[in-house]
Amino acid sequence: MNYWLLKSEPDVYSIDDLIQEGEGVWDGVRNYQARNNLRAMLPGDLALFYHSNIGMEVVGMVEISTAAFADPTTEDDRWSAVGVKPVRKFKKPVPLKVLKSDPYFEDLTLVKHSRLSVMPVTKAHFDAILALSEA
DNA sequence: GCCAACGTTGGC
DNA sequence: GCCAACGTTGGC
């Protein structure tokens, strides 16, 4: 079981959009490192859902429902997509500001490499963010 | 709206 | 294969 963080601009695709759909396709990734992370995902893996630009906070948790397949938004077979299902939306989202101000998260990729859109998260960090969402 | 960080492209 | 130019992302 692996843990991840998925980043999306909410005015393009938000956690509410995913909840409304019931199941979504995480596509449109055009970065090799992010794509490699998508390809390492397995059904049942859990991911945090982060809203970039607007909100700038971790807003919920999702589950990977389908392992990587060809990205349907392009003919180019270099790119991959995965299926995702909502698990829950946080009552109390966890702002980037909080993660940045806590030394515990200084190695979190979201903090260190803010441009990567699909990244692995350690179980410890994952659990700590869940705990903050309930604090 | 700006700009730093970073990835990609293309000329050499 | 290097690197300058350029485009994009995303925080501020």
mmCIF file of C-alpha atoms (C1' of nucleotides) in Angstrom:
data_model
loop_
_atom_site.group_PDB
_atom_site.id
_atom_site.type_symbol
_atom_site.label_atom_id
_atom_site.label_comp_id
_atom_site.label_asym_id
_atom_site.label_seq_id
_atom_site.Cartn_x
_atom_site.Cartn_y
_atom_site.Cartn_z
ATOM 1 C CA MET A 1 0.000 0.000 0.000
ATOM 2 C CA ASN A 2 1.403 3.329 -1.062
ATOM 3 C CA TYR A 3 0.407 6.883 -0.259
ATOM 4 C CA TRP A 4 0.283 9.809 -2.649
ATOM 5 C CA LEU A 5 -0.711 13.396 -3.111
ATOM 6 C CA LEU A 6 -2.583 14.638 -6.170
ATOM 7 C CA LYS A 7 -2.678 18.305 -7.009
ATOM 8 C CA SER A 8 -5.361 20.046 -8.992
ATOM 9 C CA GLU A 9 -6.516 23.576 -9.608
ATOM 10 C CA PRO A 10 -10.048 23.520 -8.225
ATOM 11 C CA ASP A 11 -11.435 25.740 -10.971
ATOM 12 C CA VAL A 12 -10.338 23.022 -13.411
ATOM 13 C CA TYR A 13 -11.119 19.930 -11.348
ATOM 14 C CA SER A 14 -12.020 20.047 -7.668
ATOM 15 C CA ILE A 15 -12.746 17.419 -5.050
ATOM 16 C CA ASP A 16 -16.418 18.384 -5.361
ATOM 17 C CA ASP A 17 -16.267 17.535 -9.059
ATOM 18 C CA LEU A 18 -14.863 14.112 -8.188
ATOM 19 C CA ILE A 19 -17.492 13.513 -5.508
ATOM 20 C CA GLN A 20 -20.208 14.499 -7.951
ATOM 21 C CA GLU A 21 -18.847 12.095 -10.569
ATOM 22 C CA GLY A 22 -18.442 9.264 -8.075
ATOM 23 C CA GLU A 23 -15.378 8.050 -9.943
ATOM 24 C CA GLY A 24 -12.899 10.061 -11.959
ATOM 25 C CA VAL A 25 -9.942 9.739 -14.286
ATOM 26 C CA TRP A 26 -6.752 11.488 -13.261
ATOM 27 C CA ASP A 27 -5.492 12.528 -16.658
ATOM 28 C CA GLY A 28 -3.728 15.400 -18.373
ATOM 29 C CA VAL A 29 -0.407 14.865 -16.571
ATOM 30 C CA ARG A 30 2.429 16.023 -18.862
ATOM 31 C CA ASN A 31 5.436 15.667 -16.634
ATOM 32 C CA TYR A 32 7.597 12.560 -16.578
ATOM 33 C CA GLN A 33 8.188 12.436 -12.868
ATOM 34 C CA ALA A 34 4.491 12.829 -12.164
ATOM 35 C CA ARG A 35 3.683 10.230 -14.801
ATOM 36 C CA ASN A 36 6.121 7.760 -13.277
ATOM 37 C CA ASN A 37 4.353 8.231 -9.970
ATOM 38 C CA LEU A 38 0.999 7.549 -11.635
ATOM 39 C CA ARG A 39 2.418 4.344 -13.079
ATOM 40 C CA ALA A 40 3.574 3.199 -9.650
ATOM 41 C CA MET A 41 0.046 3.427 -8.234
ATOM 42 C CA LEU A 42 -2.008 0.354 -7.494
ATOM 43 C CA PRO A 43 -5.731 0.009 -6.858
ATOM 44 C CA GLY A 44 -6.383 0.544 -3.172
ATOM 45 C CA ASP A 45 -3.573 3.072 -2.724
ATOM 46 C CA LEU A 46 -4.684 6.231 -0.960
ATOM 47 C CA ALA A 47 -4.012 9.792 -2.025
ATOM 48 C CA LEU A 48 -4.474 13.238 -0.563
ATOM 49 C CA PHE A 49 -6.266 15.715 -2.794
ATOM 50 C CA TYR A 50 -4.696 19.174 -2.862
ATOM 51 C CA HIS A 51 -6.186 22.351 -4.303
ATOM 52 C CA SER A 52 -3.492 24.550 -5.839
ATOM 53 C CA ASN A 53 -3.776 28.284 -6.574
ATOM 54 C CA ILE A 54 -7.277 28.630 -5.166
ATOM 55 C CA GLY A 55 -7.510 27.395 -1.613
ATOM 56 C CA MET A 56 -3.980 26.020 -1.424
ATOM 57 C CA GLU A 57 -4.991 23.333 1.009
ATOM 58 C CA VAL A 58 -5.338 19.573 1.286
ATOM 59 C CA VAL A 59 -9.074 19.090 0.954
ATOM 60 C CA GLY A 60 -9.669 15.361 1.151
ATOM 61 C CA MET A 61 -8.658 11.785 0.610
ATOM 62 C CA VAL A 62 -9.201 9.625 -2.454
ATOM 63 C CA GLU A 63 -8.520 6.031 -3.392
ATOM 64 C CA ILE A 64 -6.816 4.803 -6.530
ATOM 65 C CA SER A 65 -9.442 2.650 -8.246
ATOM 66 C CA THR A 66 -7.635 1.730 -11.482
ATOM 67 C CA ALA A 67 -3.944 1.212 -12.176
ATOM 68 C CA ALA A 68 -2.289 3.313 -14.884
ATOM 69 C CA PHE A 69 -3.640 3.168 -18.428
ATOM 70 C CA ALA A 70 -3.150 5.279 -21.558
ATOM 71 C CA ASP A 71 -4.181 8.877 -20.984
ATOM 72 C CA PRO A 72 -7.469 9.316 -22.910
ATOM 73 C CA THR A 73 -6.850 13.057 -23.389
ATOM 74 C CA THR A 74 -3.986 12.527 -25.846
ATOM 75 C CA GLU A 75 -2.935 10.303 -28.725
ATOM 76 C CA ASP A 76 0.585 10.438 -27.380
ATOM 77 C CA ASP A 77 1.239 7.090 -25.700
ATOM 78 C CA ARG A 78 3.926 8.516 -23.434
ATOM 79 C CA TRP A 79 1.281 9.674 -20.977
ATOM 80 C CA SER A 80 -0.732 7.747 -18.426
ATOM 81 C CA ALA A 81 -3.828 8.198 -16.292
ATOM 82 C CA VAL A 82 -5.320 6.388 -13.294
ATOM 83 C CA GLY A 83 -8.849 5.982 -11.961
ATOM 84 C CA VAL A 84 -9.733 7.640 -8.647
ATOM 85 C CA LYS A 85 -12.655 7.449 -6.249
ATOM 86 C CA PRO A 86 -13.448 9.862 -3.433
ATOM 87 C CA VAL A 87 -13.023 8.553 0.092
ATOM 88 C CA ARG A 88 -13.869 11.691 2.006
ATOM 89 C CA LYS A 89 -13.744 15.424 1.940
ATOM 90 C CA PHE A 90 -12.141 16.996 4.992
ATOM 91 C CA LYS A 91 -14.351 18.991 7.307
ATOM 92 C CA LYS A 92 -11.216 20.912 8.142
ATOM 93 C CA PRO A 93 -8.889 21.248 5.133
ATOM 94 C CA VAL A 94 -5.179 21.454 5.880
ATOM 95 C CA PRO A 95 -3.657 24.647 4.436
ATOM 96 C CA LEU A 96 -0.267 24.647 2.765
ATOM 97 C CA LYS A 97 0.620 27.456 5.167
ATOM 98 C CA VAL A 98 0.277 25.071 8.112
ATOM 99 C CA LEU A 99 2.423 22.407 6.447
ATOM 100 C CA LYS A 100 5.083 24.962 5.528
ATOM 101 C CA SER A 101 5.248 26.358 9.035
ATOM 102 C CA ASP A 102 5.688 22.947 10.686
ATOM 103 C CA PRO A 103 9.250 21.567 10.534
ATOM 104 C CA TYR A 104 7.778 18.057 10.637
ATOM 105 C CA PHE A 105 6.730 18.546 7.015
ATOM 106 C CA GLU A 106 9.903 20.179 5.717
ATOM 107 C CA ASP A 107 10.700 17.136 3.558
ATOM 108 C CA LEU A 108 7.175 16.816 2.192
ATOM 109 C CA THR A 109 7.433 17.056 -1.584
ATOM 110 C CA LEU A 110 4.544 19.519 -1.672
ATOM 111 C CA VAL A 111 6.682 21.857 0.410
ATOM 112 C CA LYS A 112 10.026 21.069 -1.243
ATOM 113 C CA HIS A 113 9.039 20.728 -4.898
ATOM 114 C CA SER A 114 5.888 22.728 -5.203
ATOM 115 C CA ARG A 115 5.542 22.215 -8.960
ATOM 116 C CA LEU A 116 5.269 18.427 -9.000
ATOM 117 C CA SER A 117 1.600 17.500 -9.425
ATOM 118 C CA VAL A 118 1.666 13.805 -8.502
ATOM 119 C CA MET A 119 3.941 12.841 -5.646
ATOM 120 C CA PRO A 120 4.516 10.089 -3.120
ATOM 121 C CA VAL A 121 3.860 10.829 0.554
ATOM 122 C CA THR A 122 5.204 8.793 3.457
ATOM 123 C CA LYS A 123 2.638 7.003 5.605
ATOM 124 C CA ALA A 124 3.794 9.092 8.553
ATOM 125 C CA HIS A 125 3.166 12.347 6.714
ATOM 126 C CA PHE A 126 -0.085 11.020 5.289
ATOM 127 C CA ASP A 127 -1.364 10.072 8.743
ATOM 128 C CA ALA A 128 -0.183 13.355 10.236
ATOM 129 C CA ILE A 129 -2.124 15.329 7.626
ATOM 130 C CA LEU A 130 -5.225 13.220 8.281
ATOM 131 C CA ALA A 131 -4.820 13.957 11.979
ATOM 132 C CA LEU A 132 -4.593 17.705 11.257
ATOM 133 C CA SER A 133 -7.776 17.495 9.193
ATOM 134 C CA GLU A 134 -9.576 16.244 12.280
ATOM 135 C CA ALA A 135 -7.886 18.516 14.795
ATOM 136 C "C1'" DG B 1 0.140 40.580 -11.445
ATOM 137 C "C1'" DC B 2 4.686 39.236 -10.448
ATOM 138 C "C1'" DC B 3 8.360 36.298 -10.308
ATOM 139 C "C1'" DA B 4 11.101 32.144 -8.844
ATOM 140 C "C1'" DA B 5 11.625 27.517 -9.940
ATOM 141 C "C1'" DC B 6 11.752 24.301 -13.126
ATOM 142 C "C1'" DG B 7 10.977 21.683 -17.490
ATOM 143 C "C1'" DT B 8 11.391 21.656 -22.467
ATOM 144 C "C1'" DT B 9 13.067 23.023 -26.873
ATOM 145 C "C1'" DG B 10 16.232 23.976 -30.319
ATOM 146 C "C1'" DG B 11 20.530 26.005 -32.156
ATOM 147 C "C1'" DC B 12 25.188 25.189 -32.134
ATOM 148 C "C1'" DG C 1 25.835 17.241 -25.265
ATOM 149 C "C1'" DC C 2 25.544 21.963 -23.720
ATOM 150 C "C1'" DC C 3 23.082 25.853 -22.687
ATOM 151 C "C1'" DA C 4 20.259 29.968 -23.796
ATOM 152 C "C1'" DA C 5 15.662 31.018 -24.609
ATOM 153 C "C1'" DC C 6 11.268 30.255 -23.648
ATOM 154 C "C1'" DG C 7 6.916 28.453 -21.550
ATOM 155 C "C1'" DT C 8 4.434 26.855 -17.504
ATOM 156 C "C1'" DT C 9 3.339 26.268 -12.768
ATOM 157 C "C1'" DG C 10 2.079 27.884 -8.541
ATOM 158 C "C1'" DG C 11 3.024 30.593 -4.316
ATOM 159 C "C1'" DC C 12 2.983 35.175 -2.818
#
